[in-house]
Amino acid sequence: MVDWYFLSVILFFGIIAAIIYKDRKKIDISHKVIFMRRTKRFGDMIDWVAQLSPKFWKIVGTIGIIVCLYLMFNGLNLLVNLSSYVLSGYVDEPAFQLILPVPFVQSTTGPGFIGIPFWFWIITIAFILIPHEFFHGIMARADKVKLKSVGLVLFAIFPGAFVEPDEKQLSKKKLLTKLRVFAAGSFMNIMIAMVILSATQAFLWEPNVGTGVTIGEIIEGTAAERAGLKSGMMIEKINNIPMEIGYADYSYIMINTPDSMSEDITIYSASHLLSSRLLAYEAGDEIILTADGKDYNIILGENPDYEELPYLGVRNPDLNVENKDMFFSVFPLLAFIWLLSLAVATVNILPMYPLDGGLMLKAVTDKYLKKHSDLIVKIMSYGILLVLLFNFFGPVLLNL
């Protein structure tokens, strides 16, 4: 049987190769795997947008600095917490995951990586890198910093864009200008993530995913059976709290679930929702469960696999969904975009040179601690790098 998805990936790279060959005189090749195509068109567009209202962009850029500093400290706090989890043995797999494209329609997971379908990956990369780089350029031009070059880049199989401000000119600008330019990319990624998450929740998720989960099966001899629950009933509330799952929760479940675009993803999501609600109780607790408009008084049993957890006895619950097709296309794609935009922004704004957060740190230390600037930046950069590596390899090494 012909795998059309795999063939489409091969065709994509064939077209890219043909474009590179045809345009080879205008493409700069570095280290044999980096292909850069500079163009004046993108630079003119960035300049036009920046000059619409430089004052407005400066205000936006200043807000971006504040947001990115907040994200920077949150990112550092996350690193510390993850490291403590690894050291305590609470985490037995890499705390960070590499996001890689796979040439088939289903996402997959493995030790240290999450594989997402190639075309979803390409679209996601475009939503992350192009606005990120262009906003660097807009902020630079709003503060009258020249752009040396603008264009598209292909690093091996990873497409992207680049904007190169004039570093000499930027170095002579005031600190606020530098921070605006350096924070711009991550700030744009955060804005894209928040807009996509909010818009999807309001306009796509809520009209399509209703309150409640449908019972798939009732396990014999359990609390659910004794209470009189039946397969096909809709669980609407537990102790008067509606059974609702938001798009953000679904997104986290989806990206960590193998075959997340299969029929089972709504079952995984409903199971997660039901389990998370029951975690608030212990075996022997009495709950009031509302199903099909009727209240059931249920005493929770003991989980046969984990004695400390409560057990209801419902298997394969499903979400209350109008159009399940959206779980195989729109919902996962938008989830990849907002989650990875936020992840890229968080990592990129860490005070680690040469990431944007590292450039922000260097700009501040150059201003106020000039003699020790390089040393401070090196210590922070290598320290964060070691923590990142520990979070990735630590769980494996500690379990040897």
Short mmCIF file of C-alpha atoms in Angstrom, two decimals:
data_model
loop_
_atom_site.label_atom_id
_atom_site.label_comp_id
_atom_site.label_asym_id
_atom_site.label_seq_id
_atom_site.Cartn_x
_atom_site.Cartn_y
_atom_site.Cartn_z
CA MET A 1 0.00 0.00 0.00
CA VAL A 2 1.33 3.43 -0.98
CA ASP A 3 2.07 5.72 1.97
CA TRP A 4 0.97 9.04 0.50
CA TYR A 5 1.94 10.98 3.60
CA PHE A 6 5.53 9.74 3.45
CA LEU A 7 5.64 10.46 -0.29
CA SER A 8 4.43 14.03 0.34
CA VAL A 9 7.37 14.55 2.71
CA ILE A 10 9.80 13.26 0.07
CA LEU A 11 8.17 15.52 -2.51
CA PHE A 12 8.55 18.53 -0.19
CA PHE A 13 12.30 18.03 0.13
CA GLY A 14 12.54 17.39 -3.59
CA ILE A 15 10.93 20.75 -4.27
CA ILE A 16 13.21 22.46 -1.72
CA ALA A 17 16.26 20.88 -3.36
CA ALA A 18 15.09 22.07 -6.79
CA ILE A 19 14.55 25.63 -5.50
CA ILE A 20 18.01 25.66 -3.89
CA TYR A 21 19.61 24.44 -7.12
CA LYS A 22 17.73 26.94 -9.31
CA ASP A 23 18.49 29.86 -6.96
CA ARG A 24 21.97 28.64 -6.01
CA LYS A 25 23.76 31.84 -7.08
CA LYS A 26 21.72 33.84 -4.55
CA ILE A 27 22.00 31.32 -1.70
CA ASP A 28 24.80 31.39 0.86
CA ILE A 29 25.87 27.93 2.02
CA SER A 30 27.61 27.50 5.37
CA HIS A 31 29.04 24.28 6.85
CA LYS A 32 27.35 22.39 3.99
CA VAL A 33 24.02 22.19 5.86
CA ILE A 34 22.99 25.83 6.34
CA PHE A 35 21.34 27.50 3.33
CA MET A 36 20.57 31.22 3.62
CA ARG A 37 18.61 33.25 1.08
CA ARG A 38 18.72 36.98 1.71
CA THR A 39 16.03 39.19 0.23
CA LYS A 40 15.28 42.92 0.23
CA ARG A 41 11.53 42.33 0.02
CA PHE A 42 11.16 41.17 3.63
CA GLY A 43 13.34 44.03 4.84
CA ASP A 44 11.12 46.58 3.10
CA MET A 45 8.02 44.99 4.63
CA ILE A 46 9.52 45.06 8.14
CA ASP A 47 10.54 48.70 7.68
CA TRP A 48 7.04 49.64 6.48
CA VAL A 49 5.37 47.99 9.51
CA ALA A 50 7.85 49.57 11.94
CA GLN A 51 7.33 53.06 10.53
CA LEU A 52 3.53 52.89 10.82
CA SER A 53 3.92 54.01 14.44
CA PRO A 54 7.39 53.79 16.00
CA LYS A 55 6.03 55.17 19.30
CA PHE A 56 3.44 52.38 19.48
CA TRP A 57 6.06 49.71 18.83
CA LYS A 58 8.32 51.16 21.52
CA ILE A 59 5.48 50.91 24.05
CA VAL A 60 4.80 47.33 22.95
CA GLY A 61 8.53 46.58 23.18
CA THR A 62 8.71 47.92 26.74
CA ILE A 63 5.77 45.73 27.74
CA GLY A 64 7.60 42.85 26.06
CA ILE A 65 10.64 43.42 28.30
CA ILE A 66 8.49 43.14 31.43
CA VAL A 67 6.70 40.02 30.19
CA CYS A 68 9.95 38.36 29.15
CA LEU A 69 11.67 39.12 32.46
CA TYR A 70 8.73 37.49 34.22
CA LEU A 71 8.99 34.50 31.88
CA MET A 72 12.76 34.35 32.43
CA PHE A 73 12.41 33.99 36.21
CA ASN A 74 9.57 31.50 35.76
CA GLY A 75 11.79 29.48 33.44
CA LEU A 76 14.64 29.47 35.96
CA ASN A 77 12.22 28.41 38.70
CA LEU A 78 10.97 25.60 36.47
CA LEU A 79 14.54 24.40 35.91
CA VAL A 80 15.22 24.32 39.65
CA ASN A 81 11.99 22.44 40.38
CA LEU A 82 12.60 19.90 37.62
CA SER A 83 16.13 19.32 38.87
CA SER A 84 14.82 18.62 42.37
CA TYR A 85 12.32 16.13 40.93
CA VAL A 86 15.10 14.38 39.03
CA LEU A 87 17.35 14.23 42.11
CA SER A 88 14.54 12.85 44.26
CA GLY A 89 13.82 10.11 41.72
CA TYR A 90 10.30 11.44 41.14
CA VAL A 91 11.11 11.81 37.42
CA ASP A 92 12.49 8.68 35.78
CA GLU A 93 12.47 9.94 32.17
CA PRO A 94 14.09 13.02 30.60
CA ALA A 95 12.43 16.10 32.07
CA PHE A 96 12.79 17.83 28.70
CA GLN A 97 11.71 16.42 25.36
CA LEU A 98 13.14 17.11 21.92
CA ILE A 99 10.42 17.94 19.39
CA LEU A 100 11.15 16.17 16.11
CA PRO A 101 9.21 15.71 12.86
CA VAL A 102 8.13 12.21 11.85
CA PRO A 103 7.13 11.25 8.28
CA PHE A 104 3.75 9.76 9.19
CA VAL A 105 0.34 10.99 10.20
CA GLN A 106 0.40 9.99 13.87
CA SER A 107 2.40 11.65 16.61
CA THR A 108 4.64 9.43 18.71
CA THR A 109 6.71 9.60 21.88
CA GLY A 110 9.90 7.95 23.06
CA PRO A 111 12.67 8.41 25.62
CA GLY A 112 13.66 12.06 25.35
CA PHE A 113 11.61 13.00 22.30
CA ILE A 114 8.14 13.75 20.99
CA GLY A 115 7.60 13.13 17.29
CA ILE A 116 4.90 15.18 15.59
CA PRO A 117 3.57 14.69 12.04
CA PHE A 118 5.81 16.39 9.51
CA TRP A 119 3.27 18.79 8.03
CA PHE A 120 2.04 19.86 11.46
CA TRP A 121 5.68 20.42 12.37
CA ILE A 122 6.36 22.57 9.28
CA ILE A 123 3.31 24.76 9.93
CA THR A 124 4.21 25.05 13.63
CA ILE A 125 7.81 26.05 12.82
CA ALA A 126 6.50 28.74 10.47
CA PHE A 127 4.24 30.15 13.20
CA ILE A 128 7.14 30.18 15.65
CA LEU A 129 10.20 31.33 13.70
CA ILE A 130 8.86 33.80 11.13
CA PRO A 131 6.95 36.07 13.58
CA HIS A 132 9.79 35.69 16.11
CA GLU A 133 12.46 36.95 13.72
CA PHE A 134 10.31 39.58 12.04
CA PHE A 135 9.36 41.11 15.38
CA HIS A 136 13.05 41.44 16.22
CA GLY A 137 13.34 43.38 12.97
CA ILE A 138 10.27 45.54 13.59
CA MET A 139 11.52 46.51 17.04
CA ALA A 140 15.00 47.29 15.69
CA ARG A 141 13.66 49.53 12.92
CA ALA A 142 11.22 51.26 15.31
CA ASP A 143 14.32 52.36 17.27
CA LYS A 144 16.17 53.29 14.04
CA VAL A 145 18.57 50.34 14.08
CA LYS A 146 19.52 49.24 10.56
CA LEU A 147 19.03 45.66 9.41
CA LYS A 148 22.09 44.09 7.79
CA SER A 149 20.06 41.31 6.21
CA VAL A 150 16.71 39.53 6.23
CA GLY A 151 15.79 36.24 4.66
CA LEU A 152 14.97 32.56 4.85
CA VAL A 153 17.19 29.78 6.14
CA LEU A 154 17.26 26.01 5.92
CA PHE A 155 19.38 24.28 8.57
CA ALA A 156 19.60 20.68 7.33
CA ILE A 157 15.87 19.83 7.34
CA PHE A 158 14.82 22.67 9.67
CA PRO A 159 13.34 25.69 7.84
CA GLY A 160 13.24 29.15 9.37
CA ALA A 161 13.84 32.85 8.93
CA PHE A 162 16.49 35.29 10.11
CA VAL A 163 16.86 39.00 10.77
CA GLU A 164 20.31 40.50 11.39
CA PRO A 165 20.32 43.96 13.02
CA ASP A 166 23.45 46.04 12.62
CA GLU A 167 25.29 44.94 15.78
CA LYS A 168 27.69 47.90 15.82
CA GLN A 169 24.83 50.37 15.63
CA LEU A 170 22.76 48.44 18.18
CA SER A 171 25.70 48.31 20.62
CA LYS A 172 25.73 52.13 20.71
CA LYS A 173 22.03 52.40 21.51
CA LYS A 174 20.69 52.88 25.03
CA LEU A 175 19.94 49.86 27.21
CA LEU A 176 16.17 50.10 26.79
CA THR A 177 16.50 49.86 23.00
CA LYS A 178 18.69 46.75 23.27
CA LEU A 179 16.29 45.05 25.67
CA ARG A 180 13.33 45.83 23.41
CA VAL A 181 15.07 44.27 20.42
CA PHE A 182 16.29 41.18 22.30
CA ALA A 183 12.95 40.52 24.03
CA ALA A 184 10.84 41.06 20.92
CA GLY A 185 11.02 37.54 19.47
CA SER A 186 10.02 35.67 22.62
CA PHE A 187 7.34 38.24 23.39
CA MET A 188 5.78 37.67 19.97
CA ASN A 189 5.86 33.89 20.53
CA ILE A 190 4.05 34.37 23.85
CA MET A 191 1.42 36.59 22.24
CA ILE A 192 0.81 34.07 19.46
CA ALA A 193 0.49 31.26 22.01
CA MET A 194 -2.00 33.17 24.16
CA VAL A 195 -4.10 34.36 21.21
CA ILE A 196 -4.32 30.88 19.69
CA LEU A 197 -5.13 29.26 23.04
CA SER A 198 -7.81 31.82 23.94
CA ALA A 199 -9.39 31.96 20.48
CA THR A 200 -9.47 28.18 20.12
CA GLN A 201 -11.02 27.76 23.57
CA ALA A 202 -13.72 30.38 22.89
CA PHE A 203 -14.60 29.83 19.25
CA LEU A 204 -13.79 26.18 18.50
CA TRP A 205 -13.48 24.15 21.71
CA GLU A 206 -16.47 25.36 23.73
CA PRO A 207 -19.00 25.06 20.85
CA ASN A 208 -17.73 21.54 20.06
CA VAL A 209 -16.95 19.96 23.45
CA GLY A 210 -19.82 19.95 25.93
CA THR A 211 -19.98 19.35 29.66
CA GLY A 212 -19.87 15.75 30.86
CA VAL A 213 -18.25 12.43 30.00
CA THR A 214 -20.05 9.39 28.64
CA ILE A 215 -19.55 6.11 30.51
CA GLY A 216 -18.00 3.45 28.27
CA GLU A 217 -18.11 0.39 30.52
CA ILE A 218 -19.02 -0.39 34.13
CA ILE A 219 -16.67 -2.82 35.88
CA GLU A 220 -18.47 -5.51 37.82
CA GLY A 221 -18.36 -5.42 41.60
CA THR A 222 -17.26 -1.78 41.78
CA ALA A 223 -18.75 1.32 43.36
CA ALA A 224 -20.18 2.43 40.02
CA GLU A 225 -22.10 -0.83 39.54
CA ARG A 226 -23.40 -0.88 43.12
CA ALA A 227 -24.69 2.68 42.69
CA GLY A 228 -26.63 1.71 39.57
CA LEU A 229 -24.58 3.54 36.92
CA LYS A 230 -24.93 2.14 33.39
CA SER A 231 -22.90 2.19 30.20
CA GLY A 232 -23.90 5.14 28.01
CA MET A 233 -24.86 7.42 30.89
CA MET A 234 -23.48 10.96 30.92
CA ILE A 235 -21.58 11.94 34.08
CA GLU A 236 -22.33 15.64 34.42
CA LYS A 237 -21.05 16.58 37.88
CA ILE A 238 -19.12 15.24 40.88
CA ASN A 239 -20.07 16.95 44.13
CA ASN A 240 -21.77 19.65 42.08
CA ILE A 241 -18.59 20.48 40.11
CA PRO A 242 -19.24 20.25 36.33
CA MET A 243 -17.22 17.69 34.37
CA GLU A 244 -15.50 20.07 31.97
CA ILE A 245 -12.09 19.93 30.32
CA GLY A 246 -10.46 22.98 28.78
CA TYR A 247 -8.48 23.17 25.56
CA ALA A 248 -5.23 23.74 27.49
CA ASP A 249 -5.66 20.47 29.42
CA TYR A 250 -6.46 18.59 26.21
CA SER A 251 -3.35 20.07 24.58
CA TYR A 252 -1.04 18.78 27.33
CA ILE A 253 -2.63 15.33 27.15
CA MET A 254 -2.44 15.25 23.35
CA ILE A 255 1.23 16.17 23.00
CA ASN A 256 2.26 13.47 25.50
CA THR A 257 0.03 10.72 24.09
CA PRO A 258 1.22 8.31 21.38
CA ASP A 259 -1.28 8.02 18.51
CA SER A 260 -2.86 11.21 19.81
CA MET A 261 -4.83 11.73 16.60
CA SER A 262 -6.55 8.35 16.80
CA GLU A 263 -10.13 7.70 17.85
CA ASP A 264 -8.90 7.13 21.41
CA ILE A 265 -7.74 10.70 22.13
CA THR A 266 -11.16 11.75 23.42
CA ILE A 267 -11.18 8.67 25.66
CA TYR A 268 -7.70 9.52 26.98
CA SER A 269 -8.88 13.08 27.67
CA ALA A 270 -12.09 11.97 29.40
CA SER A 271 -10.17 9.41 31.49
CA HIS A 272 -7.73 12.12 32.55
CA LEU A 273 -10.61 14.44 33.50
CA LEU A 274 -12.39 11.77 35.55
CA SER A 275 -9.19 10.61 37.26
CA SER A 276 -8.11 14.15 38.13
CA ARG A 277 -11.50 14.85 39.74
CA LEU A 278 -11.34 11.65 41.81
CA LEU A 279 -7.81 12.45 43.04
CA ALA A 280 -9.39 14.98 45.40
CA TYR A 281 -10.88 12.07 47.36
CA GLU A 282 -9.75 8.90 49.12
CA ALA A 283 -11.04 5.34 49.13
CA GLY A 284 -14.08 5.21 51.41
CA ASP A 285 -15.14 8.81 50.74
CA GLU A 286 -18.73 9.40 49.70
CA ILE A 287 -19.39 11.53 46.63
CA ILE A 288 -22.54 12.75 44.92
CA LEU A 289 -22.25 11.94 41.22
CA THR A 290 -24.79 13.46 38.82
CA ALA A 291 -25.48 11.36 35.71
CA ASP A 292 -28.29 11.92 33.20
CA GLY A 293 -29.79 14.51 35.55
CA LYS A 294 -29.98 12.16 38.56
CA ASP A 295 -27.84 12.24 41.72
CA TYR A 296 -26.10 9.06 42.90
CA ASN A 297 -24.54 8.70 46.35
CA ILE A 298 -21.39 6.63 45.83
CA ILE A 299 -18.80 5.38 48.32
CA LEU A 300 -15.50 5.15 46.45
CA GLY A 301 -13.63 1.84 46.54
CA GLU A 302 -9.90 1.08 46.63
CA ASN A 303 -7.94 1.16 43.41
CA PRO A 304 -6.73 -2.41 42.69
CA ASP A 305 -3.44 -1.11 41.28
CA TYR A 306 -2.78 1.77 43.70
CA GLU A 307 -4.34 1.20 47.11
CA GLU A 308 -3.93 4.81 48.18
CA LEU A 309 -6.14 6.02 45.30
CA PRO A 310 -9.95 5.93 45.09
CA TYR A 311 -11.75 3.76 42.54
CA LEU A 312 -15.07 4.37 40.81
CA GLY A 313 -15.18 1.48 38.36
CA VAL A 314 -15.80 3.31 35.07
CA ARG A 315 -13.79 2.24 32.04
CA ASN A 316 -13.29 4.06 28.71
CA PRO A 317 -15.27 7.25 29.41
CA ASP A 318 -15.57 9.57 26.41
CA LEU A 319 -15.91 13.30 25.94
CA ASN A 320 -19.21 14.86 24.95
CA VAL A 321 -18.17 15.93 21.44
CA GLU A 322 -20.15 17.37 18.51
CA ASN A 323 -17.56 16.93 15.75
CA LYS A 324 -14.84 14.38 16.43
CA ASP A 325 -13.05 15.12 13.13
CA MET A 326 -11.59 18.28 14.69
CA PHE A 327 -9.53 16.07 17.01
CA PHE A 328 -7.61 14.74 13.99
CA SER A 329 -6.76 18.07 12.37
CA VAL A 330 -7.58 21.50 13.81
CA PHE A 331 -7.29 20.81 17.54
CA PRO A 332 -3.91 19.01 17.48
CA LEU A 333 -2.36 21.48 15.01
CA LEU A 334 -3.35 24.51 17.07
CA ALA A 335 -2.21 22.72 20.24
CA PHE A 336 1.24 22.13 18.75
CA ILE A 337 1.47 25.78 17.71
CA TRP A 338 0.55 27.33 21.06
CA LEU A 339 2.43 24.85 23.23
CA LEU A 340 5.65 24.95 21.22
CA SER A 341 5.47 28.74 20.81
CA LEU A 342 5.36 29.02 24.59
CA ALA A 343 8.12 26.42 25.02
CA VAL A 344 10.42 28.17 22.53
CA ALA A 345 9.79 31.53 24.19
CA THR A 346 10.58 30.09 27.64
CA VAL A 347 13.84 28.44 26.58
CA ASN A 348 14.95 31.32 24.36
CA ILE A 349 14.54 33.90 27.11
CA LEU A 350 16.67 32.02 29.65
CA PRO A 351 19.75 34.11 30.59
CA MET A 352 22.04 31.86 28.58
CA TYR A 353 24.30 33.28 25.86
CA PRO A 354 23.76 33.42 22.86
CA LEU A 355 19.99 33.02 23.38
CA ASP A 356 17.96 36.23 23.51
CA GLY A 357 17.78 36.02 27.30
CA GLY A 358 21.57 35.81 27.38
CA LEU A 359 21.82 38.89 25.18
CA MET A 360 19.51 40.72 27.60
CA LEU A 361 21.72 39.67 30.52
CA LYS A 362 24.87 40.83 28.70
CA ALA A 363 23.29 44.18 27.85
CA VAL A 364 22.45 44.77 31.52
CA THR A 365 25.83 43.64 32.86
CA ASP A 366 27.68 45.66 30.20
CA LYS A 367 25.80 48.71 31.46
CA TYR A 368 26.17 48.23 35.21
CA LEU A 369 28.94 45.65 35.76
CA LYS A 370 31.21 46.23 32.78
CA LYS A 371 34.39 44.75 34.32
CA HIS A 372 32.70 41.50 35.30
CA SER A 373 30.16 41.29 32.48
CA ASP A 374 31.79 38.50 30.48
CA LEU A 375 32.44 36.39 33.59
CA ILE A 376 28.85 36.75 34.84
CA VAL A 377 27.43 35.82 31.44
CA LYS A 378 29.74 32.79 31.15
CA ILE A 379 28.89 31.52 34.64
CA MET A 380 25.15 31.91 34.02
CA SER A 381 25.30 30.37 30.56
CA TYR A 382 27.36 27.32 31.50
CA GLY A 383 25.39 26.88 34.71
CA ILE A 384 22.05 26.82 32.89
CA LEU A 385 23.48 24.55 30.18
CA LEU A 386 24.58 22.04 32.84
CA VAL A 387 21.14 22.15 34.48
CA LEU A 388 19.45 21.59 31.11
CA LEU A 389 21.72 18.63 30.37
CA PHE A 390 21.11 17.21 33.84
CA ASN A 391 17.35 17.43 33.36
CA PHE A 392 17.70 15.61 30.04
CA PHE A 393 20.27 12.93 30.91
CA GLY A 394 19.97 12.85 34.71
CA PRO A 395 17.00 10.48 34.99
CA VAL A 396 18.79 7.92 32.81
CA LEU A 397 22.15 8.23 34.60
CA LEU A 398 20.60 8.01 38.08
CA ASN A 399 18.77 4.82 37.13
CA LEU A 400 21.87 2.98 35.89
#
